[in-house]
Amino acid sequence: MKNLSIVFALSTVFASAVLWAEPVTCLSPDGRAVVTFDLTAVGEPTYSFAFRGETVIAPSKLGFDIKALGADAFDGRKAADLRRDFVLTDVKRATADETWKPVWGEEKEIRDHHNELLVALVQKTTGRRMNVRFRVFDEGLGFRYEFPSEEDKGVARLVPGQQIVPQGQTQPLTHFTIVEERTRFNLPCDPLAWWIPADYETQEYRYTNSKVTEIPSLFKGAPDANLSTTLTPVPCVQTALMLKYPSGLLVNLHEAACVDYATMHLKVDGHDFESYLTPDATGAKGWLQTPCRSPWRTVICGAKGADILSSRLTLNLNEPCALADTSWIHPVKYVGVWWTMITGAKNWAYKPDPTMHAANTTNVIRHLDFAAEHGFDEVLVEGWNIGFEDWFGKEKDAVFDFVTPYPDFDLEGLNAYAKKKGVKLMMYHETSASTRNYERCLDAAYGLMKRLGYDSVKAGYVGNILPHGDHHYSQWSNNHYLYCIKEAAKRQIMVNQHEAVRPTGLCRTWPNLIGNESARGTEYESFGGNNPDHTTILPFTRLIGGPMDYTPGIFEADLSKVCSWKKQFISTTLCGQLALYVTMYSPLQMAADLPENYEKRLDAFQFIKDVPCDWDETRYLEAEIGDYLTIVRKAKGKDEWYMGSKCDENGHKAKITCDFLTSGKTYTATIYADAPEARYGGPTADRYVITKREVTRETVLDLVAQPGGGWAVSFK
Ligand code: NOJ
Ligand code: CA
């Protein structure tokens, strides 16, 4: 009773106290994007966002449901939410305009130009502080929550000298769990969405294109969703989510810098969304201690697809590179002992019949010779170490030790041979998703790599996360992935994580994270197929957070030629596969097919050999999500350009003016195009025509991609 009356007295006093004039706005540098912060009559924080005069986010609430920890947890007075009763106590503004150089990337320099607004809030019933930091860019918005340090606990103030809650009665926020983040994304309309269902364990879905309001009824029946037992219990979608408003405006929702925090899904509510974090084994969605902060929630806008693809907002919201020396980090083109296992022809596990075990010494030598002959940096060998024979689906804590080879894999000898050939072996760690086992073994595993000269590792997280009950995208798992990246960086090891969390631009801070899978990759061409438009969607969704190890380059579309019982064709043409080396940006690129499938088509293979995976400049010439995209890039430090175009099942005709080329210079263009009869998914998928011609910046090229196809051009 006594407490209640105190709360009542305080709210009447402070409801009338005008501390800061609301609403508060912040404009982008060009003045055409604007975020507005406001408080409702009951002190609920809200924001809205407009882009070039159009409402992108209508007024939407911000806040959290929380549970205090420690002694606080037993105090019934402690408020369980950070959603209402807030007053605005301070507003700070800043501007940034700086250009930074990524260690690798789509261009050599990136400009970060934004205006910043920090709103400092105090919950007047508790004295708890929560700030929201907004950064407004010409093309979008980022905002994050910040919980300041409570060193000065008990002295939360409205304005100097004016106490909100009397001394001794504040409820400082120190240790707490997140029950749910309650960030709303209220939309002014019912947009079209390119979405995959939210899942605690996987992102390996095909996309659905529907109105937002249709998502709940399609959720469980979405492609591949019937195979999952780990969908979110209520209909949610994964980010990066691509939306198209009825006006044509494109809007991308995602997050940046997800550090020490759970991954956010978006819960569908009519045509609106609300954040829905991934829980851990206890059901908690985060364990925080002040000072702390959330990842950035991001909104990227554009009139054209190219505007979304050219945005660097996600990288700009991440911290600068944390490494003093990055000279050891480099782009990697690789081949590997991989596709025969994915197609089902060979095994990861040791078989006494060496022809059935892909990682046998003879087969690896064959790949090392091939890599050396054709200029590849590395050879990936999966299934080299013991454990695969007693692993999948068995939910064992400790399966792999990451150091003991199978008897037919000559670990030392092959590394010596690779060195002689001027290539490296790429390490493979299947963690069996036993994150604790991997951490226990990490020092020995990385130690072996250092001793033998491996400089990169592909780490996989197949299966349910162990310890049991945890999830792939919980705060704990996210911390694990970053721990491995940091430990690898200490030892100058580059990392490519598969089945790990979807990226949020952390490769800016940790550029040794050269790749992630975290989406449905080429392997699914063997596991039931990808849709022909899949790679026209991924650049707008999965790639917004960082590069993908998509593993393109399948030349033999008829999988029965690789694995006799697999009666299936892949869902692109051969030239469509070539295009992916340009359209799916990654500093790590695999030529995923078998050496013999390249040796039969060395003229087309030349494009994969030539195409770099690090760039000075990139131009998005045309891009319609779900239909087609054409990108041209300038090779790092060279006057050479590479262009790729990928389309969906309908084919695409493009007219490209080569005005990106240096004026007054003539280049030799080598055009790798679908033959007129080339079609995805059938026996003509591998038909192509290669032509060479002299071109200048005045040349206009008419290029045709056949259904499920594409084309690629090198300009030298
Ligand atoms: C799934 C990965 O994506 C794939 O590349 C790998 O070969 C398998 N896991 C084996 O663990
Ligand atoms: Ca389409």
GROMACS .gro file of C-alpha atoms in nm, residues 64-65 176-182 200 232-234 236 260-265 267 274-288 295 297 471 473-476 478:
model
   44
   64PHE     CA    1   1.138  -0.450  -2.320
   65ASP     CA    2   0.981  -0.697  -2.084
  176PHE     CA    3   1.856  -0.861  -1.579
  177THR     CA    4   1.715  -1.108  -1.827
  178ILE     CA    5   1.517  -1.017  -2.134
  179VAL     CA    6   1.173  -1.175  -2.138
  180GLU     CA    7   1.115  -1.013  -2.476
  181GLU     CA    8   1.234  -0.714  -2.672
  182ARG     CA    9   0.923  -0.519  -2.773
  200TYR     CA   10   1.553  -2.136  -3.388
  232THR     CA   11   0.909  -2.017  -3.380
  233PRO     CA   12   0.586  -2.104  -3.195
  234VAL     CA   13   0.410  -1.801  -3.342
  236CYS     CA   14   0.768  -1.495  -3.741
  260ASP     CA   15   2.634  -1.067  -2.679
  261TYR     CA   16   2.268  -1.076  -2.774
  262ALA     CA   17   2.014  -1.316  -2.923
  263THR     CA   18   1.918  -1.304  -3.290
  264MET     CA   19   1.600  -1.114  -3.371
  265HIS     CA   20   1.312  -1.261  -3.569
  267LYS     CA   21   0.672  -1.157  -3.530
  274GLU     CA   22   0.746  -0.691  -3.352
  275SER     CA   23   1.089  -0.815  -3.246
  276TYR     CA   24   1.097  -1.177  -3.130
  277LEU     CA   25   1.431  -1.285  -2.989
  278THR     CA   26   1.571  -1.638  -2.993
  279PRO     CA   27   1.549  -1.798  -2.648
  280ASP     CA   28   1.813  -2.013  -2.481
  281ALA     CA   29   1.759  -2.351  -2.313
  282THR     CA   30   1.594  -2.180  -2.014
  283GLY     CA   31   1.360  -1.977  -2.231
  284ALA     CA   32   1.538  -1.652  -2.148
  285LYS     CA   33   1.607  -1.426  -2.442
  286GLY     CA   34   1.910  -1.253  -2.300
  287TRP     CA   35   2.120  -1.217  -1.987
  288LEU     CA   36   2.247  -0.865  -1.955
  295PRO     CA   37   2.235  -0.468  -3.171
  297ARG     CA   38   1.783  -0.249  -3.572
  471HIS     CA   39   1.947  -2.295  -2.999
  473TYR     CA   40   2.078  -1.821  -3.261
  474SER     CA   41   2.061  -1.770  -2.884
  475GLN     CA   42   2.281  -1.520  -2.705
  476TRP     CA   43   2.500  -1.806  -2.579
  478ASN     CA   44   2.611  -1.615  -3.079
   0.00000   0.00000   0.00000
